Coordinates of C-alpha atoms and ligand atoms in Angstrom, one line a residue:
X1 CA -110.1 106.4 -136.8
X2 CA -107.6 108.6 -135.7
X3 CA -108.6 112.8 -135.8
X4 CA -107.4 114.1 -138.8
X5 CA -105.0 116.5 -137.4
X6 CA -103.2 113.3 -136.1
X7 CA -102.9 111.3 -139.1
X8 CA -101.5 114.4 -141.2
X9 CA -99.0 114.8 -138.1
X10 CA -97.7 111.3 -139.9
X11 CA -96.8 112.6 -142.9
X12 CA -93.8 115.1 -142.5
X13 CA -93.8 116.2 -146.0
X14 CA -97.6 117.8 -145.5
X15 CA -96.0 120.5 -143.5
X16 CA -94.5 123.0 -146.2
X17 CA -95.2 126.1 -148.0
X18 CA -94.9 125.8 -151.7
X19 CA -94.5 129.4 -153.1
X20 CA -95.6 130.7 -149.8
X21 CA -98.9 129.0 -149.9
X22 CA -99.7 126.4 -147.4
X23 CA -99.4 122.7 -149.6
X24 CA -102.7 121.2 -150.5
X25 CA -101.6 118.0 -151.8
X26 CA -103.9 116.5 -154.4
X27 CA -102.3 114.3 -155.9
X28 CA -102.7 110.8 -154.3
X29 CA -103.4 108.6 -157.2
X30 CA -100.0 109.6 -158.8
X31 CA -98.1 108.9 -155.6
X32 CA -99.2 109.2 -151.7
X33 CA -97.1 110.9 -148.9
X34 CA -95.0 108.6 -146.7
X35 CA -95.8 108.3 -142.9
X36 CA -93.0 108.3 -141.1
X37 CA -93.4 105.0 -140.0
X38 CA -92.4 104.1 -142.9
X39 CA -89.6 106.5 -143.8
X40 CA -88.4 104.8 -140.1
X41 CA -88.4 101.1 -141.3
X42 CA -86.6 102.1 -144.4
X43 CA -84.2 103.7 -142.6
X44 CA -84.2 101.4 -139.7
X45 CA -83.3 98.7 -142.2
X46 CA -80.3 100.5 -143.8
X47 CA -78.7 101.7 -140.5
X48 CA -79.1 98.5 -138.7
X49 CA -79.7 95.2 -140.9
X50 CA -78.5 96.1 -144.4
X51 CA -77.6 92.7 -146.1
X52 CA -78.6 90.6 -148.7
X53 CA -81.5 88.4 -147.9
X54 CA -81.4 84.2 -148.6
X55 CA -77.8 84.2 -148.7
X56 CA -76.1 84.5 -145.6
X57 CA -76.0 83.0 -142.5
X58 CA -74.4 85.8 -140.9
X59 CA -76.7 87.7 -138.3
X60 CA -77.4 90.5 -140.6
X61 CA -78.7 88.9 -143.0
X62 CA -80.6 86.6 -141.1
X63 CA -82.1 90.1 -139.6
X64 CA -82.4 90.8 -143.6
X65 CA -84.5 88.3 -144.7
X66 CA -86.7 87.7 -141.8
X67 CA -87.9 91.5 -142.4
X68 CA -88.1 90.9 -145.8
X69 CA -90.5 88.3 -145.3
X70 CA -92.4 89.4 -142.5
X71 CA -93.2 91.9 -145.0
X72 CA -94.2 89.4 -147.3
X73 CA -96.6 88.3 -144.5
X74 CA -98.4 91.6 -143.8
X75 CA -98.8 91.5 -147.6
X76 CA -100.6 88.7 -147.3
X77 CA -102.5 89.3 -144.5
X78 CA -103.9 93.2 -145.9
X79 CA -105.2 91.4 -149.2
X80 CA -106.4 88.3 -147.5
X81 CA -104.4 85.8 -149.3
X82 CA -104.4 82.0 -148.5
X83 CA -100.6 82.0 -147.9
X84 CA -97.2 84.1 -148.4
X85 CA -96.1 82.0 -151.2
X86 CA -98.6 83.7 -153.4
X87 CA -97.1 87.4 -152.9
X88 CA -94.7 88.0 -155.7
X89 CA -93.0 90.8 -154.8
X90 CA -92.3 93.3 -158.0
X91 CA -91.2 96.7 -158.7
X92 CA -95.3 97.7 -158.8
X93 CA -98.5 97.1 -160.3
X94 CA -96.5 97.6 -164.1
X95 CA -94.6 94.6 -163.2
X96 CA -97.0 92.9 -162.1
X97 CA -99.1 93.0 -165.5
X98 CA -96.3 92.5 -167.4
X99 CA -95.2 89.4 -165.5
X100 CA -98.5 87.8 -166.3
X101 CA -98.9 88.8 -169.1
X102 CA -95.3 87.2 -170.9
X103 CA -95.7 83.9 -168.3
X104 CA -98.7 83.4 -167.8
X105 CA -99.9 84.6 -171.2
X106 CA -97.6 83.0 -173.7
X107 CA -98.2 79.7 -171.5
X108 CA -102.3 80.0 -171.9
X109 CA -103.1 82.2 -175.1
X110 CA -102.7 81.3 -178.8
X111 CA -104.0 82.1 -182.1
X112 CA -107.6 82.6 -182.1
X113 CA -108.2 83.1 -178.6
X114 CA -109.1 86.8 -177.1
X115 CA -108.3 88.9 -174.0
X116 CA -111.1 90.9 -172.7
X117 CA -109.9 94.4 -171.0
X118 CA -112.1 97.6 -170.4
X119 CA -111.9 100.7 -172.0
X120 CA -111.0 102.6 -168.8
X121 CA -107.7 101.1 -168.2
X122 CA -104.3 102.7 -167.5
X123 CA -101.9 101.7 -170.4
X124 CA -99.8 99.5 -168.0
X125 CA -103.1 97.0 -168.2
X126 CA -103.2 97.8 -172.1
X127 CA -99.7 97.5 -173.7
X128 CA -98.5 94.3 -172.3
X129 CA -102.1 92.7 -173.4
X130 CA -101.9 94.3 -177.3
X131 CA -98.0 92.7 -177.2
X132 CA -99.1 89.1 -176.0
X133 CA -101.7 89.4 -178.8
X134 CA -99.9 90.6 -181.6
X135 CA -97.0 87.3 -180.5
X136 CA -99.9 84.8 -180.2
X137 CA -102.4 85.6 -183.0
X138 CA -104.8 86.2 -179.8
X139 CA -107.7 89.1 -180.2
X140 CA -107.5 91.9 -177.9
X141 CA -111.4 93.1 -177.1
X142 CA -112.4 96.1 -175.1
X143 CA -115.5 96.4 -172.7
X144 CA -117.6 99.6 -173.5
X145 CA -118.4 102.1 -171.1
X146 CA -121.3 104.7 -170.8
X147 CA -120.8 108.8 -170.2
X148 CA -120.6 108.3 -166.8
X149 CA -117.5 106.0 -167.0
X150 CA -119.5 103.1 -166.1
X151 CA -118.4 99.6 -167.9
X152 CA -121.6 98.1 -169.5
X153 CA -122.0 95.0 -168.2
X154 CA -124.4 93.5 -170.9
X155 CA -122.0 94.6 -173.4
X156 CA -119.0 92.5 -171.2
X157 CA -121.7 89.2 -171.2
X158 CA -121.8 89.4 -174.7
X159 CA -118.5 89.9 -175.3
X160 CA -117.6 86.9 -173.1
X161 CA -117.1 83.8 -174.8
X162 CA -115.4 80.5 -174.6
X163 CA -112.1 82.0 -176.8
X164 CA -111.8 84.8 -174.0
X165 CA -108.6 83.2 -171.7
X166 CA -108.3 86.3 -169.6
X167 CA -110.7 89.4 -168.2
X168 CA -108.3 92.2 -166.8
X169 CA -110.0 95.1 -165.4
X170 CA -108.8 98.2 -163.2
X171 CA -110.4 97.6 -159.7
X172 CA -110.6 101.9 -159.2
X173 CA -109.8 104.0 -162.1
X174 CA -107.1 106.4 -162.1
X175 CA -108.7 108.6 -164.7
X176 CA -112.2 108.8 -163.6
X177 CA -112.4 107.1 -160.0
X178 CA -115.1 104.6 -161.3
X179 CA -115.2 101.5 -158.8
X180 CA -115.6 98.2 -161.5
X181 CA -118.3 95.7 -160.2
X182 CA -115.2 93.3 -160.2
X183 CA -117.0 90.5 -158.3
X184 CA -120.0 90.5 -160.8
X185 CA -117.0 90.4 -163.0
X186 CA -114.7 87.3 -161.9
X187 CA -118.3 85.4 -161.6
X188 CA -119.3 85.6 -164.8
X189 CA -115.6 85.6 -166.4
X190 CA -115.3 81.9 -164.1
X191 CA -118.5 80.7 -165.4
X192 CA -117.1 81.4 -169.2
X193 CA -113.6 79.6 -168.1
X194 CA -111.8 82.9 -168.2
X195 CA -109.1 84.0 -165.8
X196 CA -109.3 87.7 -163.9
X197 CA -106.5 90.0 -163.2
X198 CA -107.3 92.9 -161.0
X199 CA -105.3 96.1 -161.6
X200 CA -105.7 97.2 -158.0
X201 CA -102.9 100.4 -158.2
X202 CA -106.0 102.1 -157.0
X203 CA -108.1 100.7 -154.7
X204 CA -105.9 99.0 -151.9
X205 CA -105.5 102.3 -150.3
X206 CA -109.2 103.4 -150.2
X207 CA -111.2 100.2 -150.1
X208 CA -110.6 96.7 -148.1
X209 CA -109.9 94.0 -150.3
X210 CA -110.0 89.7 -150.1
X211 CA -108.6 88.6 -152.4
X212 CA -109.9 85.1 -151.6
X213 CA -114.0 86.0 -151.4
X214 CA -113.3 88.1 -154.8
X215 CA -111.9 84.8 -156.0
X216 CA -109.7 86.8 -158.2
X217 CA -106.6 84.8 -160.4
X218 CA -104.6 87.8 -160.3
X219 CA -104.1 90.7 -158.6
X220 CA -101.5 93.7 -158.7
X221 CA -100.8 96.9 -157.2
X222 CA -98.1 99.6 -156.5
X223 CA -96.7 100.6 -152.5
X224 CA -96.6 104.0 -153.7
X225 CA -100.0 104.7 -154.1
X226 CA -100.8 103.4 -150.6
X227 CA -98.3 105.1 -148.4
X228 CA -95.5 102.6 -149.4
X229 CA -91.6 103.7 -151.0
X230 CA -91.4 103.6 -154.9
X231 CA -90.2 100.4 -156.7
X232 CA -92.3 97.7 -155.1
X233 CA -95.3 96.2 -155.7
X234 CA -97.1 93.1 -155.6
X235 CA -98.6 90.2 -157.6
X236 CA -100.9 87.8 -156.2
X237 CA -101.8 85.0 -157.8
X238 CA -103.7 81.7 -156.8
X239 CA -100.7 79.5 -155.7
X240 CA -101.8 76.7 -158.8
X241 CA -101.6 79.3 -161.2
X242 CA -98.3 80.6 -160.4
X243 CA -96.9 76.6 -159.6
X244 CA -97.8 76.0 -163.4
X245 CA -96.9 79.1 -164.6
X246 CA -93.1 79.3 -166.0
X247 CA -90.4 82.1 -164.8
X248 CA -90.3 85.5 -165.7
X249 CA -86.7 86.4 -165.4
X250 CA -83.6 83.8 -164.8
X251 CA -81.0 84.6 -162.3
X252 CA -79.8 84.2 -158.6
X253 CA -82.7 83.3 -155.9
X254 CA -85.5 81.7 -158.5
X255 CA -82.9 78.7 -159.4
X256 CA -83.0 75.2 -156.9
X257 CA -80.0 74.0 -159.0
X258 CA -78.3 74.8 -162.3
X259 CA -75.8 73.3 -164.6
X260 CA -74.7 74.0 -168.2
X261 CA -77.3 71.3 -169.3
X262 CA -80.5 72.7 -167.2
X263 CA -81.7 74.3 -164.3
X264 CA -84.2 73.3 -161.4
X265 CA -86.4 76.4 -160.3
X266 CA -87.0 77.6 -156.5
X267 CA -90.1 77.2 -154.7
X268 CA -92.8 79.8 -154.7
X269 CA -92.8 82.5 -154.6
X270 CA -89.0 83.0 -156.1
X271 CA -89.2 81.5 -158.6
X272 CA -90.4 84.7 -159.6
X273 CA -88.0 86.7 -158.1
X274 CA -84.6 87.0 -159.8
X275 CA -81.7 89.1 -158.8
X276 CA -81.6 90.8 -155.5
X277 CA -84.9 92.6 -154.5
X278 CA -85.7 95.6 -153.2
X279 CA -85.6 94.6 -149.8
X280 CA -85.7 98.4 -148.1
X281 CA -88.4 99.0 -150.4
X282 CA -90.3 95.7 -149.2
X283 CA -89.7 96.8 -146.1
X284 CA -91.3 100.1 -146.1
X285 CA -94.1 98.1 -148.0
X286 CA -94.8 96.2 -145.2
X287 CA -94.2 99.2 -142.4
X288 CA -97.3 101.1 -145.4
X289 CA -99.4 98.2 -144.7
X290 CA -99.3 98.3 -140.9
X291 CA -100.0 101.8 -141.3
X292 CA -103.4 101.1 -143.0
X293 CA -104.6 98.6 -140.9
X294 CA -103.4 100.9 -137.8
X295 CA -106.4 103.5 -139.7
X296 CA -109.2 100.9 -140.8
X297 CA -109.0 101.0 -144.3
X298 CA -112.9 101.7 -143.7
X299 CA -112.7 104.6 -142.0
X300 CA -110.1 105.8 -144.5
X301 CA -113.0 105.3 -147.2
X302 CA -116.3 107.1 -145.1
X303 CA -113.6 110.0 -144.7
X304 CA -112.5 110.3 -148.0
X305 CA -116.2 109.8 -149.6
X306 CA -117.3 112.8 -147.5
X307 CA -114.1 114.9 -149.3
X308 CA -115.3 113.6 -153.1
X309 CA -119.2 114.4 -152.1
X310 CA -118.2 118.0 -151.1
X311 CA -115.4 118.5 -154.0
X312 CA -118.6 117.3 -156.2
X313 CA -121.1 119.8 -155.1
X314 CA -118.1 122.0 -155.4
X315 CA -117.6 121.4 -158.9
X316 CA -121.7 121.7 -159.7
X317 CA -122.0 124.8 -158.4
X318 CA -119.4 126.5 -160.9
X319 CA -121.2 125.9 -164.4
X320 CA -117.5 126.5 -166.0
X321 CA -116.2 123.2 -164.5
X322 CA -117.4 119.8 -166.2
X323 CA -116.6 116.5 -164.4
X324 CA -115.3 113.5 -166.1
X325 CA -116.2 110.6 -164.8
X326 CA -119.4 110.6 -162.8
X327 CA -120.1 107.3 -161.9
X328 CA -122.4 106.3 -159.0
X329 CA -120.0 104.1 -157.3
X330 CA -116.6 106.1 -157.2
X331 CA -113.9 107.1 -154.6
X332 CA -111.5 109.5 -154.2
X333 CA -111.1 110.9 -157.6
X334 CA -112.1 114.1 -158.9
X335 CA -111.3 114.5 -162.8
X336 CA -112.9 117.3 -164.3
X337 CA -111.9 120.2 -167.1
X338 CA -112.3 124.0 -166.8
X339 CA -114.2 126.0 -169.6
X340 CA -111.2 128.0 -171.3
X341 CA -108.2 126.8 -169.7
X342 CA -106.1 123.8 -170.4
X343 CA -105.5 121.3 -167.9
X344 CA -101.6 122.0 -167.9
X345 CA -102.3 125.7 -167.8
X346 CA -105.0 125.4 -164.7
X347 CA -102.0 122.5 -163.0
X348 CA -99.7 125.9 -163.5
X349 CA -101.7 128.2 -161.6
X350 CA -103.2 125.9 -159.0
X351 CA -99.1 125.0 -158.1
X352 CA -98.6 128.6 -157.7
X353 CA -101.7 128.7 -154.7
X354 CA -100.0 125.7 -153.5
X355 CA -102.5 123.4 -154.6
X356 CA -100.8 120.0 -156.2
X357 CA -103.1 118.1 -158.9
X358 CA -102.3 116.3 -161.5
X359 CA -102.8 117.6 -165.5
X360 CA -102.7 115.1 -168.5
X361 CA -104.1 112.1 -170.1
X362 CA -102.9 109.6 -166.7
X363 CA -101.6 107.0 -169.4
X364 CA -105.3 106.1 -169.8
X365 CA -105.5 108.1 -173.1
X366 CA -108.8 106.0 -174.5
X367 CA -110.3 107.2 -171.6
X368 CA -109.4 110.9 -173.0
X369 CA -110.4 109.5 -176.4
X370 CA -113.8 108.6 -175.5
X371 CA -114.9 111.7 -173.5
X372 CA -112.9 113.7 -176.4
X373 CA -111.1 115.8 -174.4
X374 CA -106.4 115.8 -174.9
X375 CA -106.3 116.0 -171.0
X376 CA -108.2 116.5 -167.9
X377 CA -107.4 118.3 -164.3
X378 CA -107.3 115.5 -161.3
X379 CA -107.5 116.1 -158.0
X380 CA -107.2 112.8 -155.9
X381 CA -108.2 112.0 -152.5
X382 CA -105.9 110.6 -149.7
X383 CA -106.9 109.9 -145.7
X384 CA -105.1 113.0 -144.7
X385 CA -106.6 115.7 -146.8
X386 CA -109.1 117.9 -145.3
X387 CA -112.4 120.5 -146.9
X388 CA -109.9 123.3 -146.3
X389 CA -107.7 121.9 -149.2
X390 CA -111.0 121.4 -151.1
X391 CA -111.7 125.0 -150.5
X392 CA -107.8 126.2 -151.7
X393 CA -108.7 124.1 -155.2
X394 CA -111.7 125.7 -155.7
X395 CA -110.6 129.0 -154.9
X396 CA -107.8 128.4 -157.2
X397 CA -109.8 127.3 -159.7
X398 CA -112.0 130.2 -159.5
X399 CA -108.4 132.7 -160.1
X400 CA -107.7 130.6 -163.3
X401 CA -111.0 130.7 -164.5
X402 CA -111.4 134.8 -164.3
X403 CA -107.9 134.8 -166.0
X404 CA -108.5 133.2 -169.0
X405 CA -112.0 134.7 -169.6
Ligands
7TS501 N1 -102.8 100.9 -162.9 C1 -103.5 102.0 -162.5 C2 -104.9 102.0 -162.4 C3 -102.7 103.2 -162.2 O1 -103.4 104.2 -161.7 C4 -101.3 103.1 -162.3 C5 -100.5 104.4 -162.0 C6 -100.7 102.0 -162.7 C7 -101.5 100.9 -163.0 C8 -99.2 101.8 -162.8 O2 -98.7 101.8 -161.6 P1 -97.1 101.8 -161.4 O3 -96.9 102.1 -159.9 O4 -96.6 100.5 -161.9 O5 -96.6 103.0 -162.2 N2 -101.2 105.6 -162.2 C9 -100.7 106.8 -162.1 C10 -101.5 108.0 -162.1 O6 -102.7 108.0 -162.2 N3 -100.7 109.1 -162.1 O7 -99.4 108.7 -162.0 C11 -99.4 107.3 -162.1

């Protein structure tokens, strides 16, 4: 992998001083920094090809689209899926859900069957599920997990059954960093004749993922998270399951032919993609997942274990810090809640050292209902941060701490 001092030479924005404190940004699994490779191919895109894309035959737009899907390609290529034509680009991993949730779902779930989702996830993998439920008459069941933020897999056997239709599951949790055993999980959901969705918002930028040997239905996730622009995501899903599955939204691009009387839908993949996308933002996607390849996702995951064992033994030495989520097989993530301050207060002060976390429930509020706590402090991990910015939150942490006492 590159030296670290080169990959945060990427990132313009690192180099600031937030209330004359060098920036220590923490705050990854909310949204990552953009290399400027990226910021270029947006830009790029604007200054040079800006057109719509499937339209024209103009050289523009020709430019347009085959950036648009070459984009689509890379996609493809990062997650290991069979073909393009099972990339749905969406506005992110919310989408995503959502999408598969009111096609998918309302094609495949009725009254009396259930959909299986674990206690950890982030409400995007939560609300959509409780809606299709509540329309269909279908049972919403939750997978327990232990202290440590660990799903319990005996519990999910028995809570399998031949009414569940669908298993969605967070790949890496944003609340707790807790890696799921999701190929344990697909195996025994397929033997059962459930489908998988995968929230991967999380893991695409800290972990390699194949789609195809995961033999995952469905998976989404966000560009954001993993270098990308805001706006875009992506769904994958196994080309059969998206061929029998009906539209999402109606509009220009997803329609082969339409009268007054009926219309004749595109090919895959857009049909499920109405209107005019974001193409910059597909774009920069694309450019986001060249950069990660250019690093070796691996690499990227050895460098940022190394940060989350020493923030760890950080946080153990200090008996006035408690960590939330302690699972054994984690990544990047480092939720935890100071004896006498509240999150908010401690997100406050850190800002003011120039250290950027994130304070709140990070929409996963069962996951603050089981550990019993309104809120926790996270610090998240990205390929650029260093020990230095480890030792700026715990210093930090250690002013809060002897303010509040
Ligand atoms: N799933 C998980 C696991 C997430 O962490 C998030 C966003 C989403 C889904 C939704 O992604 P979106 O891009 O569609 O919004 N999580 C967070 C977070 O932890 N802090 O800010 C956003």
């Amino acid at each position: 992998m590159k030296s670290i001092e080169d990959i945060r030479a990427d990132f313009p924005a690192l180099h600031q001083q937030v209330y004359g404190k060098p920036l220590a940004y923490l705050d990854n699994a909310a949204t990552t920094q953009k290399p400027q490779t990226v910021i270029d191919a947006i830009c790029h895109y604007y200054s040079h090809d800006n057109a719509n894309v499937h339209r024209g035959v103009h050289a523009l737009s020709e430019r347009a689209t085959a950036a648009y899907e070459g984009a689509r390609r890379k996609l493809a290529a990062l997650i290991h899926a069979a073909s393009a034509r099972e990339i749905v680009l969406v506005r992110g991993a919310t989408e995503g859900i959502n999408l598969v949730a009111q096609s998918w779902g309302h094609a495949n779930v009725g009254a009396g069957d259930e959909v299986l989702i674990s206690a950890m996830e982030h409400h995007s993998n939560i609300v959509p599920w409780q809606w299709l439920c509540e329309r269909t008459g279908a049972t919403l069941k939750v997978i327990p997990m232990n202290n440590r933020g660990e799903l319990q897999m005996d519990a999910f056997a028995e809570l399998l059954g031949e009414r569940t239709k669908l298993v969605g599951i967070v790949h890496q949790s944003n609340a707790l960093g807790t890696i799921n055993p999701v190929a344990e999980i697909i195996a025994q959901a397929h033997a059962a004749g459930a489908k998988v969705l995968l929230d991967g918002a999380q893991a695409l930028a800290h972990m390699p993922v194949d789609v195809q040997a995961l033999d995952a239905d469905f998976y989404v996730t966000s560009a954001h998270k993993m270098y990308g622009p805001t706006g875009i995501g992506l769904l994958y899903a196994k080309e059969a399951l998206l061929e029998a599955m009906p539209p999402y939204q109606g509009g220009g691009d997803m329609i082969r032919s339409v009268s007054f009387e009926r219309s004749e839908y595109n090919d895959l993949p857009y049909k499920f993609e109405a209107g005019t996308p974001n193409i910059a933002g597909a774009i920069g996607f694309g450019a986001a997942a060249d950069y990660l390849q250019s690093l070796d996702v691996r690499a990227i995951a050895a460098h940022e274990q190394a940060l989350l064992d020493y923030a760890t033994s950080q946080a153990a030495a200090h008996d006035y810090i408690r960590l939330i989520g302690t699972a054994a097989h984690k990544a990047s993530v480092l939720s935890f809640i100071v004896d006498g301050v509240h999150p908010h207060d401690l997100g406050t002060i850190l800002d003011r050292e120039g250290v950027a976390i994130r304070a709140g429930h990070h929409c996963a509020m069962p996951v603050m209902q089981f550990f019993q706590v309104p809120a926790t402090a996270r610090a998240s991990f990205a390929a650029y941060n260093t020990r230095e910015e480890i030792d700026a939150l715990f210093s930090a942490i250690a002013q809060a701490h002897q303010l509040f006492k």
